[in-house]
GROMACS .gro file of C-alpha atoms in nm:
model
  320
    1MET     CA    1   8.896   8.938   9.303
    2PRO     CA    2   8.847   9.174   9.042
    3VAL     CA    3   8.837   8.945   8.773
    4LEU     CA    4   8.642   8.643   8.909
    5GLY     CA    5   8.290   8.743   8.791
    6PRO     CA    6   8.000   8.731   9.026
    7GLU     CA    7   8.032   8.366   9.119
    8ARG     CA    8   8.352   8.483   9.323
    9ARG     CA    9   8.245   8.809   9.450
   10LEU     CA   10   8.193   8.809   9.834
   11LEU     CA   11   7.923   9.049   9.799
   12ALA     CA   12   7.716   8.796   9.615
   13SER     CA   13   7.711   8.572   9.896
   14LEU     CA   14   7.510   8.806  10.132
   15SER     CA   15   7.153   8.698  10.096
   16SER     CA   16   7.036   9.062  10.187
   17ALA     CA   17   7.262   9.230   9.937
   18PRO     CA   18   7.242   9.198   9.531
   19PRO     CA   19   7.573   9.084   9.376
   20ALA     CA   20   7.819   9.322   9.330
   21ALA     CA   21   7.888   9.441   8.968
   22PRO     CA   22   8.212   9.232   8.882
   23ARG     CA   23   8.521   9.438   8.798
   24LEU     CA   24   8.730   9.442   8.472
   25GLY     CA   25   8.391   9.519   8.288
   26LEU     CA   26   8.281   9.184   8.279
   27ALA     CA   27   7.903   9.166   8.340
   28ALA     CA   28   7.711   8.936   8.467
   29ASN     CA   29   7.501   8.854   8.130
   30GLN     CA   30   7.837   8.783   7.953
   31THR     CA   31   7.880   8.453   8.176
   32ASN     CA   32   7.574   8.341   8.142
   33GLN     CA   33   7.477   8.454   7.809
   34THR     CA   34   7.347   8.222   7.545
   35GLY     CA   35   7.596   8.114   7.265
   36PRO     CA   36   7.838   7.856   7.129
   37GLN     CA   37   7.901   7.570   7.355
   38CYS     CA   38   8.193   7.630   7.580
   39LEU     CA   39   8.411   7.403   7.765
   40GLU     CA   40   8.397   7.532   8.123
   41VAL     CA   41   8.654   7.378   8.379
   42SER     CA   42   8.489   7.396   8.735
   43ILE     CA   43   8.754   7.450   8.983
   44PRO     CA   44   8.650   7.310   9.318
   45ASP     CA   45   8.684   7.554   9.636
   46GLY     CA   46   8.850   7.244   9.774
   47LEU     CA   47   9.125   7.272   9.512
   48PHE     CA   48   9.182   7.610   9.549
   49LEU     CA   49   9.256   7.561   9.937
   50SER     CA   50   9.484   7.271   9.864
   51LEU     CA   51   9.683   7.410   9.615
   52GLY     CA   52   9.710   7.745   9.829
   53LEU     CA   53   9.831   7.513  10.143
   54VAL     CA   54  10.078   7.379   9.927
   55SER     CA   55  10.213   7.727   9.809
   56LEU     CA   56  10.192   7.846  10.151
   57VAL     CA   57  10.423   7.540  10.291
   58GLU     CA   58  10.672   7.576  10.021
   59ASN     CA   59  10.749   7.915  10.015
   60VAL     CA   60  10.747   7.956  10.401
   61LEU     CA   61  11.032   7.698  10.404
   62VAL     CA   62  11.198   7.882  10.137
   63VAL     CA   63  11.195   8.216  10.356
   64ALA     CA   64  11.270   8.015  10.669
   65ALA     CA   65  11.593   7.870  10.487
   66ILE     CA   66  11.707   8.178  10.385
   67ALA     CA   67  11.656   8.384  10.700
   68LYS     CA   68  11.838   8.092  10.897
   69ASN     CA   69  12.155   8.074  10.669
   70ARG     CA   70  12.375   8.361  10.672
   71ASN     CA   71  12.564   8.248  10.388
   72LEU     CA   72  12.209   8.275  10.181
   73HIS     CA   73  12.208   8.663  10.282
   74SER     CA   74  12.291   8.769   9.944
   75PRO     CA   75  12.114   9.018   9.679
   76MET     CA   76  12.040   8.688   9.479
   77TYR     CA   77  11.886   8.508   9.774
   78TYR     CA   78  11.713   8.805   9.888
   79PHE     CA   79  11.549   8.841   9.567
   80VAL     CA   80  11.439   8.470   9.577
   81CYS     CA   81  11.298   8.546   9.924
   82CYS     CA   82  11.091   8.835   9.813
   83LEU     CA   83  10.954   8.597   9.535
   84ALA     CA   84  10.861   8.342   9.799
   85VAL     CA   85  10.713   8.595   9.998
   86SER     CA   86  10.501   8.741   9.685
   87ASP     CA   87  10.387   8.379   9.609
   88LEU     CA   88  10.283   8.313   9.966
   89LEU     CA   89  10.047   8.621   9.964
   90VAL     CA   90   9.926   8.531   9.638
   91SER     CA   91   9.844   8.171   9.784
   92VAL     CA   92   9.699   8.301  10.133
   93SER     CA   93   9.505   8.601   9.972
   94ASN     CA   94   9.334   8.327   9.738
   95MET     CA   95   9.301   8.084  10.031
   96LEU     CA   96   9.149   8.366  10.254
   97GLU     CA   97   8.911   8.514   9.990
   98THR     CA   98   8.770   8.133   9.939
   99ALA     CA   99   8.739   8.049  10.332
  100VAL     CA  100   8.537   8.359  10.380
  101LEU     CA  101   8.330   8.292  10.063
  102LEU     CA  102   8.238   7.978  10.196
  103LEU     CA  103   8.153   8.095  10.551
  104LEU     CA  104   7.908   8.344  10.377
  105GLU     CA  105   7.755   8.104  10.184
  106ALA     CA  106   7.714   7.900  10.474
  107GLY     CA  107   7.579   8.133  10.689
  108ALA     CA  108   7.850   8.099  10.950
  109LEU     CA  109   7.996   8.436  10.926
  110ALA     CA  110   7.738   8.723  10.946
  111ALA     CA  111   7.821   9.070  10.803
  112GLN     CA  112   7.686   9.392  10.690
  113ALA     CA  113   7.726   9.449  10.307
  114ALA     CA  114   7.947   9.748  10.386
  115VAL     CA  115   8.185   9.577  10.584
  116VAL     CA  116   8.223   9.275  10.339
  117GLN     CA  117   8.287   9.533  10.089
  118GLN     CA  118   8.597   9.661  10.228
  119LEU     CA  119   8.703   9.324  10.319
  120ASP     CA  120   8.666   9.244   9.937
  121ASN     CA  121   8.865   9.569   9.843
  122VAL     CA  122   9.155   9.467  10.081
  123MET     CA  123   9.138   9.120   9.948
  124ASP     CA  124   9.181   9.283   9.585
  125VAL     CA  125   9.451   9.489   9.653
  126LEU     CA  126   9.612   9.219   9.831
  127ILE     CA  127   9.612   8.980   9.552
  128CYS     CA  128   9.639   9.216   9.275
  129GLY     CA  129   9.954   9.368   9.469
  130SER     CA  130  10.142   8.999   9.529
  131MET     CA  131  10.082   8.913   9.169
  132VAL     CA  132  10.232   9.253   9.044
  133SER     CA  133  10.536   9.189   9.277
  134SER     CA  134  10.560   8.819   9.210
  135LEU     CA  135  10.604   8.914   8.834
  136CYS     CA  136  10.867   9.207   8.912
  137PHE     CA  137  11.082   8.990   9.134
  138LEU     CA  138  11.096   8.704   8.839
  139GLY     CA  139  11.215   8.998   8.631
  140ALA     CA  140  11.463   9.108   8.892
  141ILE     CA  141  11.580   8.765   8.933
  142ALA     CA  142  11.650   8.724   8.568
  143VAL     CA  143  11.847   9.057   8.542
  144ASP     CA  144  12.063   8.936   8.861
  145ARG     CA  145  12.153   8.624   8.671
  146TYR     CA  146  12.247   8.836   8.362
  147VAL     CA  147  12.450   9.058   8.558
  148SER     CA  148  12.633   8.741   8.740
  149ILE     CA  149  12.702   8.612   8.366
  150PHE     CA  150  12.800   8.911   8.164
  151TYR     CA  151  12.958   9.134   8.463
  152ALA     CA  152  13.100   8.849   8.649
  153LEU     CA  153  13.420   9.044   8.784
  154ARG     CA  154  13.231   9.362   8.847
  155TYR     CA  155  12.903   9.173   8.984
  156HIS     CA  156  12.974   9.240   9.351
  157SER     CA  157  13.018   9.611   9.288
  158ILE     CA  158  12.709   9.641   9.081
  159VAL     CA  159  12.473   9.433   9.263
  160THR     CA  160  12.523   9.546   9.630
  161LEU     CA  161  12.298   9.521   9.925
  162PRO     CA  162  12.204   9.878   9.943
  163ARG     CA  163  12.127   9.855   9.566
  164ALA     CA  164  11.917   9.542   9.620
  165GLY     CA  165  11.757   9.672   9.921
  166ARG     CA  166  11.641   9.984   9.732
  167ALA     CA  167  11.541   9.769   9.443
  168ILE     CA  168  11.341   9.524   9.686
  169ALA     CA  169  11.166   9.862   9.840
  170ALA     CA  170  11.066   9.978   9.518
  171ILE     CA  171  10.898   9.700   9.390
  172TRP     CA  172  10.727   9.648   9.717
  173ALA     CA  173  10.612  10.012   9.697
  174GLY     CA  174  10.502  10.022   9.312
  175SER     CA  175  10.331   9.687   9.389
  176VAL     CA  176  10.103   9.834   9.645
  177LEU     CA  177  10.042  10.149   9.468
  178SER     CA  178   9.975  10.014   9.136
  179SER     CA  179   9.712   9.730   9.281
  180THR     CA  180   9.557  10.024   9.500
  181LEU     CA  181   9.508  10.238   9.148
  182PHE     CA  182   9.395   9.907   8.982
  183ILE     CA  183   9.109   9.836   9.245
  184ALA     CA  184   9.002  10.226   9.248
  185TYR     CA  185   9.020  10.260   8.852
  186TYR     CA  186   8.917   9.927   8.745
  187HIS     CA  187   8.658  10.033   8.507
  188HIS     CA  188   8.896  10.214   8.321
  189THR     CA  189   9.050  10.044   7.984
  190ALA     CA  190   9.345  10.210   8.050
  191VAL     CA  191   9.440  10.015   8.360
  192LEU     CA  192   9.384   9.702   8.193
  193LEU     CA  193   9.604   9.757   7.919
  194GLY     CA  194   9.863   9.893   8.169
  195LEU     CA  195   9.859   9.543   8.332
  196VAL     CA  196   9.851   9.353   8.001
  197SER     CA  197  10.146   9.581   7.883
  198PHE     CA  198  10.346   9.526   8.198
  199PHE     CA  199  10.287   9.109   8.158
  200VAL     CA  200  10.431   9.168   7.798
  201ALA     CA  201  10.721   9.391   7.936
  202MET     CA  202  10.800   9.111   8.195
  203LEU     CA  203  10.789   8.830   7.932
  204ALA     CA  204  11.003   9.026   7.667
  205LEU     CA  205  11.250   9.105   7.927
  206MET     CA  206  11.295   8.757   8.077
  207ALA     CA  207  11.282   8.613   7.707
  208VAL     CA  208  11.549   8.819   7.605
  209LEU     CA  209  11.790   8.816   7.894
  210TYR     CA  210  11.765   8.405   7.931
  211VAL     CA  211  11.820   8.388   7.562
  212HIS     CA  212  12.122   8.590   7.565
  213MET     CA  213  12.249   8.406   7.851
  214LEU     CA  214  12.219   8.070   7.682
  215ALA     CA  215  12.386   8.182   7.389
  216ARG     CA  216  12.657   8.311   7.619
  217ALA     CA  217  12.695   7.937   7.778
  218CYS     CA  218  12.691   7.777   7.449
  219GLN     CA  219  12.947   8.014   7.345
  220HIS     CA  220  13.138   7.940   7.641
  221GLY     CA  221  13.112   7.559   7.595
  222ARG     CA  222  13.247   7.590   7.219
  223HIS     CA  223  13.541   7.762   7.348
  224ILE     CA  224  13.641   7.478   7.603
  225ALA     CA  225  13.567   7.242   7.330
  226ARG     CA  226  13.781   7.378   7.124
  227LEU     CA  227  14.035   7.349   7.384
  228HIS     CA  228  14.005   6.995   7.449
  229LYS     CA  229  13.908   6.912   7.094
  230THR     CA  230  13.570   6.759   7.167
  231GLN     CA  231  13.340   7.023   7.002
  232HIS     CA  232  13.052   6.801   6.864
  233PRO     CA  233  12.944   6.628   7.182
  234THR     CA  234  12.977   6.997   7.390
  235ARG     CA  235  12.788   7.173   7.165
  236GLN     CA  236  12.539   6.922   7.156
  237GLY     CA  237  12.533   6.867   7.557
  238CYS     CA  238  12.510   7.289   7.600
  239GLY     CA  239  12.228   7.323   7.356
  240LEU     CA  240  12.011   7.059   7.490
  241LYS     CA  241  12.073   7.150   7.855
  242GLY     CA  242  12.048   7.498   7.798
  243ALA     CA  243  11.723   7.465   7.587
  244ALA     CA  244  11.575   7.252   7.840
  245THR     CA  245  11.665   7.503   8.111
  246LEU     CA  246  11.490   7.803   7.886
  247THR     CA  247  11.215   7.587   7.803
  248ILE     CA  248  11.117   7.530   8.175
  249LEU     CA  249  11.180   7.903   8.297
  250LEU     CA  250  10.973   8.052   8.013
  251GLY     CA  251  10.726   7.760   7.952
  252VAL     CA  252  10.618   7.770   8.317
  253PHE     CA  253  10.566   8.141   8.302
  254LEU     CA  254  10.360   8.141   8.008
  255LEU     CA  255  10.152   7.858   8.114
  256CYS     CA  256  10.088   7.986   8.462
  257TRP     CA  257  10.028   8.380   8.367
  258ALA     CA  258   9.926   8.428   8.016
  259PRO     CA  259   9.600   8.235   8.060
  260PHE     CA  260   9.528   8.523   8.324
  261PHE     CA  261   9.644   8.825   8.100
  262LEU     CA  262   9.441   8.687   7.787
  263HIS     CA  263   9.115   8.699   7.998
  264LEU     CA  264   9.213   9.074   8.085
  265SER     CA  265   9.289   9.148   7.698
  266LEU     CA  266   8.964   9.006   7.595
  267VAL     CA  267   8.786   9.203   7.845
  268VAL     CA  268   8.922   9.507   7.669
  269LEU     CA  269   8.877   9.366   7.309
  270CYS     CA  270   8.586   9.184   7.307
  271PRO     CA  271   8.355   9.212   7.633
  272GLN     CA  272   8.050   9.109   7.450
  273HIS     CA  273   8.146   8.863   7.183
  274PRO     CA  274   7.997   8.493   7.275
  275THR     CA  275   8.353   8.313   7.206
  276CYS     CA  276   8.542   8.580   7.451
  277GLY     CA  277   8.258   8.493   7.685
  278CYS     CA  278   8.381   8.107   7.666
  279VAL     CA  279   8.720   8.247   7.820
  280PHE     CA  280   8.557   8.449   8.058
  281LYS     CA  281   8.379   8.131   8.204
  282ASN     CA  282   8.715   7.956   8.292
  283VAL     CA  283   8.854   8.273   8.489
  284ASN     CA  284   8.907   8.061   8.794
  285LEU     CA  285   9.093   7.799   8.610
  286PHE     CA  286   9.322   8.073   8.521
  287LEU     CA  287   9.368   8.173   8.852
  288ALA     CA  288   9.423   7.834   8.965
  289LEU     CA  289   9.745   7.851   8.723
  290VAL     CA  290   9.851   8.145   8.902
  291ILE     CA  291   9.865   7.979   9.237
  292CYS     CA  292  10.022   7.635   9.042
  293ASN     CA  293  10.312   7.909   8.946
  294SER     CA  294  10.347   7.973   9.334
  295ILE     CA  295  10.399   7.622   9.383
  296VAL     CA  296  10.642   7.562   9.078
  297ASP     CA  297  10.845   7.894   9.149
  298PRO     CA  298  11.035   7.742   9.475
  299LEU     CA  299  11.120   7.429   9.256
  300ILE     CA  300  11.292   7.634   9.018
  301TYR     CA  301  11.417   7.932   9.167
  302ALA     CA  302  11.493   7.789   9.537
  303PHE     CA  303  11.534   7.433   9.578
  304ARG     CA  304  11.763   7.390   9.290
  305SER     CA  305  12.042   7.559   9.531
  306GLN     CA  306  12.236   7.317   9.719
  307GLU     CA  307  12.322   7.537   9.994
  308LEU     CA  308  11.925   7.612  10.015
  309ARG     CA  309  11.862   7.245  10.053
  310LYS     CA  310  12.076   7.169  10.296
  311THR     CA  311  11.931   7.426  10.518
  312LEU     CA  312  11.606   7.340  10.440
  313GLN     CA  313  11.699   6.978  10.590
  314GLU     CA  314  11.830   7.150  10.906
  315VAL     CA  315  11.480   7.363  10.968
  316LEU     CA  316  11.293   7.031  10.891
  317GLN     CA  317  11.503   6.837  11.135
  318CYS     CA  318  11.457   7.107  11.404
  319SER     CA  319  11.111   7.093  11.320
  320TRP     CA  320  11.045   6.761  11.417
   0.00000   0.00000   0.00000
């Protein structure tokens, strides 16, 4: 993985080969230098595998439920399905890298350094691409919901299946291309700044759209309240429920993704500073949070749908 440092690089597990220089400009002496006392959270490999397994099961169930029910074959659920696939790839790629790393360290897997290098590059592209696509589909879901609220009468003529298909294809193609370029030019500062800027843009997009949707929902609630002359209780209920939903959506997004991109920002801004070195030491924690986001996404975007929950029950009953 490009940002993990020497302790997570596959090549470092080969006793016959020296540890590869970690990517993103994080030199080995940055994580082992003497400096201020740092709080370093250790993430066991077993926890990585457990989180990845939970995410894998959840997202496979989402994909299976959407594929089974024809009523869910709509642009909105296609975006949710693609988000599940992206989160699934995030989990599988991290699980695969962790498993290969453990096998190499245990001596159960024999491979030449060149083979491991190629395998590591493939995993890096898979991990980075799945992260980029996951962020893109989170933004696509926000845009889809925005259009469904503000252009309700024209929604089905605006968000058609062909347009949704082209958007999905463009996201997947862009994710593969950007991740490939990222791995090839990881040592360029512009690449890191591009990734951080992309995250900030997705955060701004989601915040603006969801805040605007909340304002419209409260405005609609006040209009209904005036008709029924129950203005104050309705306004309070709208504000509390809407704020809670907005806090969950943006809070989970920030909690799970912001530390990872903070790491990337500090690699550019202060790669040699001892305080920034404390942040670098917790990069495995940041990746664990990204995997946690893959676990939470189905709960927020998929399992809240009654139709999908019913289909999921049918899928589980058939499996038993």
